């Protein structure tokens, strides 16, 4: 299998230095580092929000179950036969 070895990495770094110049590399590295830091912070916040949402969910399920029990069952009139009315002679 082919992998990126040390010689390939050196060639890539030389090409990057030619494209951006030695002066811009620290700025690019700093911006890249800040981007990674912001991404990690966002991921951590999303995980915390997800944990809070799952922790609150069982309470909502219990409340819905209690509300369901409190609602009386209503018979569907379309499935029950109509009561017999007195026959007229």
Coordinates of N, CA and C in Angstrom, one line a residue:
X1 N 0.8 -1.2 0.0 CA 0.0 0.0 0.0 C 0.9 1.2 0.0
X2 N 0.4 2.2 -0.6 CA 1.1 3.5 -0.7 C 0.7 4.4 0.4
X3 N 1.7 5.0 1.0 CA 1.4 5.9 2.1 C 2.3 7.2 1.9
X4 N 2.0 8.2 2.7 CA 2.8 9.4 2.6 C 4.0 9.2 3.5
X5 N 5.2 9.2 3.0 CA 6.4 9.1 3.8 C 7.0 10.5 4.0
X6 N 8.2 10.4 4.6 CA 8.9 11.7 4.9 C 9.3 12.4 3.6
X7 N 9.8 11.8 2.5 CA 10.2 12.5 1.3 C 8.9 13.2 0.7
X8 N 7.8 12.5 0.7 CA 6.6 13.1 0.1 C 6.1 14.4 0.9
X9 N 6.2 14.2 2.3 CA 5.8 15.4 3.1 C 6.7 16.6 2.9
X10 N 8.0 16.3 2.7 CA 9.0 17.4 2.4 C 8.7 18.1 1.1
X11 N 8.3 17.4 0.1 CA 8.0 17.9 -1.2 C 6.7 18.8 -1.1
X12 N 5.7 18.3 -0.3 CA 4.5 19.0 -0.1 C 4.8 20.3 0.6
X13 N 5.6 20.3 1.7 CA 5.9 21.5 2.4 C 6.7 22.5 1.6
X14 N 7.6 22.1 0.7 CA 8.3 23.0 -0.2 C 7.3 23.7 -1.1
X15 N 6.4 22.9 -1.7 CA 5.4 23.5 -2.6 C 4.6 24.5 -1.9
X16 N 4.2 24.2 -0.7 CA 3.3 25.2 0.1 C 4.1 26.4 0.4
X17 N 5.4 26.3 0.7 CA 6.3 27.5 1.0 C 6.4 28.3 -0.3
X18 N 6.5 27.7 -1.5 CA 6.6 28.4 -2.7 C 5.3 29.2 -3.0
X19 N 4.2 28.5 -2.8 CA 2.9 29.1 -3.1 C 2.6 30.3 -2.1
X20 N 2.7 30.1 -0.8 CA 2.3 31.1 0.1 C 3.4 32.0 0.6
X21 N 4.6 31.6 0.5 CA 5.8 32.4 1.0 C 6.0 32.1 2.5
X22 N 7.2 32.3 2.9 CA 7.6 32.1 4.3 C 6.9 33.0 5.3
X23 N 6.6 34.2 4.8 CA 6.0 35.2 5.7 C 4.5 34.9 6.0
X24 N 3.8 34.3 5.1 CA 2.4 34.0 5.3 C 2.2 32.7 6.1
X25 N 3.1 31.8 6.1 CA 2.9 30.5 6.8 C 2.5 30.6 8.3
X26 N 3.2 31.5 9.1 CA 2.7 31.6 10.5 C 1.3 32.1 10.6
X27 N 0.9 33.0 9.7 CA -0.5 33.5 9.7 C -1.5 32.4 9.4
X28 N -1.1 31.6 8.4 CA -2.0 30.5 8.0 C -2.1 29.5 9.1
X29 N -0.9 29.2 9.7 CA -0.9 28.2 10.9 C -1.8 28.7 12.0
X30 N -1.7 30.0 12.3 CA -2.5 30.6 13.4 C -3.9 30.5 13.1
X31 N -4.3 30.9 11.9 CA -5.7 30.8 11.5 C -6.2 29.4 11.6
X32 N -5.4 28.4 11.1 CA -5.8 27.0 11.1 C -6.0 26.5 12.6
X33 N -5.1 26.9 13.5 CA -5.2 26.5 14.9 C -6.4 27.1 15.5
X34 N -6.8 28.4 15.2 CA -8.0 29.0 15.8 C -9.2 28.3 15.3
X35 N -9.2 27.9 14.0 CA -10.3 27.2 13.4 C -10.5 25.8 14.1
X36 N -9.5 25.1 14.4 CA -9.6 23.8 15.0 C -10.1 24.0 16.5
X37 N -9.6 25.1 17.2 CA -10.0 25.3 18.5 C -11.5 25.7 18.6
X38 N -12.0 26.5 17.6 CA -13.4 26.8 17.6 C -14.3 25.6 17.3
X39 N -13.8 24.7 16.4 CA -14.5 23.5 16.0 C -14.6 22.6 17.3
X40 N -13.6 22.4 18.0 CA -13.6 21.6 19.2 C -14.6 22.2 20.2
X41 N -14.6 23.5 20.4 CA -15.5 24.2 21.4 C -16.9 24.0 20.9
X42 N -17.2 24.1 19.7 CA -18.5 23.9 19.2 C -19.0 22.4 19.4
X43 N -18.1 21.5 19.1 CA -18.5 20.1 19.3 C -18.8 19.8 20.8
X44 N -18.0 20.4 21.7 CA -18.2 20.2 23.1 C -19.6 20.7 23.5
X45 N -19.9 21.9 23.0 CA -21.2 22.6 23.4 C -22.3 21.7 22.8
X46 N -22.2 21.2 21.6 CA -23.2 20.4 21.0 C -23.4 19.1 21.8
X47 N -22.4 18.5 22.3 CA -22.5 17.3 23.1 C -23.2 17.6 24.4
X48 N -22.9 18.8 25.1 CA -23.5 19.1 26.3 C -25.0 19.4 26.1
X49 N -25.4 20.0 25.0 CA -26.8 20.3 24.7 C -27.5 19.0 24.4
X50 N -26.8 18.0 23.8 CA -27.4 16.7 23.5 C -27.7 16.0 24.8
X51 N -26.7 16.0 25.7 CA -26.9 15.4 27.0 C -28.0 16.0 27.8
X52 N -28.2 17.3 27.8 CA -29.3 18.0 28.5 C -30.6 17.6 27.8
X53 N -30.7 17.5 26.5 CA -31.9 17.1 25.9 C -32.3 15.7 26.2
X54 N -31.4 14.8 26.3 CA -31.7 13.4 26.6 C -32.1 13.3 28.1
X55 N -31.5 14.1 28.9 CA -31.8 14.1 30.4 C -33.2 14.6 30.6
X56 N -33.7 15.5 29.8 CA -35.0 16.1 30.0 C -36.1 15.3 29.4
X57 N -35.7 14.4 28.4 CA -36.7 13.7 27.7 C -37.5 12.7 28.6
X58 N -37.0 11.9 29.5 CA -37.8 11.0 30.3 C -38.9 11.7 31.1
X59 N -38.6 12.9 31.6 CA -39.6 13.7 32.3 C -40.8 14.0 31.4
X60 N -40.5 14.4 30.2 CA -41.6 14.7 29.2 C -42.4 13.5 28.9
X61 N -41.8 12.3 28.8 CA -42.5 11.1 28.5 C -43.4 10.7 29.7
X62 N -42.9 10.9 30.9 CA -43.7 10.6 32.1 C -44.9 11.5 32.1
X63 N -44.7 12.8 31.8 CA -45.8 13.8 31.8 C -46.9 13.4 30.8
X64 N -46.4 13.0 29.6 CA -47.3 12.6 28.5 C -48.1 11.4 28.9
X65 N -47.5 10.4 29.6 CA -48.2 9.2 30.0 C -49.2 9.5 31.0
X66 N -49.0 10.4 32.0 CA -50.0 10.8 32.9 C -51.1 11.5 32.3
X67 N -50.9 12.4 31.3 CA -51.9 13.1 30.6 C -52.8 12.1 29.8
X68 N -52.2 11.1 29.3 CA -52.9 10.1 28.5 C -53.9 9.3 29.4
X69 N -53.4 9.0 30.6 CA -54.3 8.3 31.6 C -55.4 9.1 32.0
X70 N -55.2 10.4 32.1 CA -56.2 11.3 32.6 C -57.3 11.6 31.6
X71 N -57.1 11.3 30.3 CA -58.1 11.5 29.3 C -59.0 10.3 29.2
X72 N -60.3 10.5 29.4 CA -61.2 9.3 29.4 C -61.3 8.8 27.9
X73 N -61.5 7.5 27.9 CA -61.6 6.9 26.6 C -63.0 7.2 26.0
X74 N -63.0 7.6 24.7 CA -64.3 7.9 24.0 C -64.5 6.8 23.0
X75 N -65.7 6.3 23.1 CA -66.1 5.2 22.2 C -66.3 5.8 20.8
X76 N -65.9 5.1 19.8 CA -66.1 5.5 18.5 C -67.5 5.1 18.1
X77 N -68.4 6.0 17.8 CA -69.8 5.7 17.5 C -69.9 5.0 16.2
X78 N -69.0 5.1 15.3 CA -69.1 4.5 14.0 C -69.0 3.0 14.0
X79 N -68.3 2.5 15.1 CA -68.1 1.1 15.2 C -69.1 0.4 16.0
X80 N -69.9 1.1 16.8 CA -70.9 0.5 17.7 C -72.2 0.5 16.9
X81 N -73.0 -0.6 17.1 CA -74.3 -0.6 16.5 C -75.3 0.4 17.1
X82 N -76.2 0.9 16.3 CA -77.1 1.9 16.8 C -78.1 1.2 17.8
X83 N -78.5 1.8 18.8 CA -79.5 1.2 19.7 C -80.8 0.9 19.0
X84 N -81.5 -0.2 19.4 CA -82.8 -0.5 18.8 C -83.8 0.5 19.3
X85 N -84.5 1.1 18.3 CA -85.6 2.0 18.7 C -86.9 1.2 18.8
X86 N -87.8 1.7 19.5 CA -89.1 1.0 19.7 C -89.8 0.9 18.3
X87 N -90.3 -0.3 18.1 CA -91.0 -0.5 16.8 C -92.4 0.1 16.9
X88 N -92.7 0.8 15.8 CA -94.0 1.5 15.7 C -94.9 0.5 15.0
X89 N -96.2 0.4 15.5 CA -97.1 -0.5 14.8 C -98.1 0.3 13.9

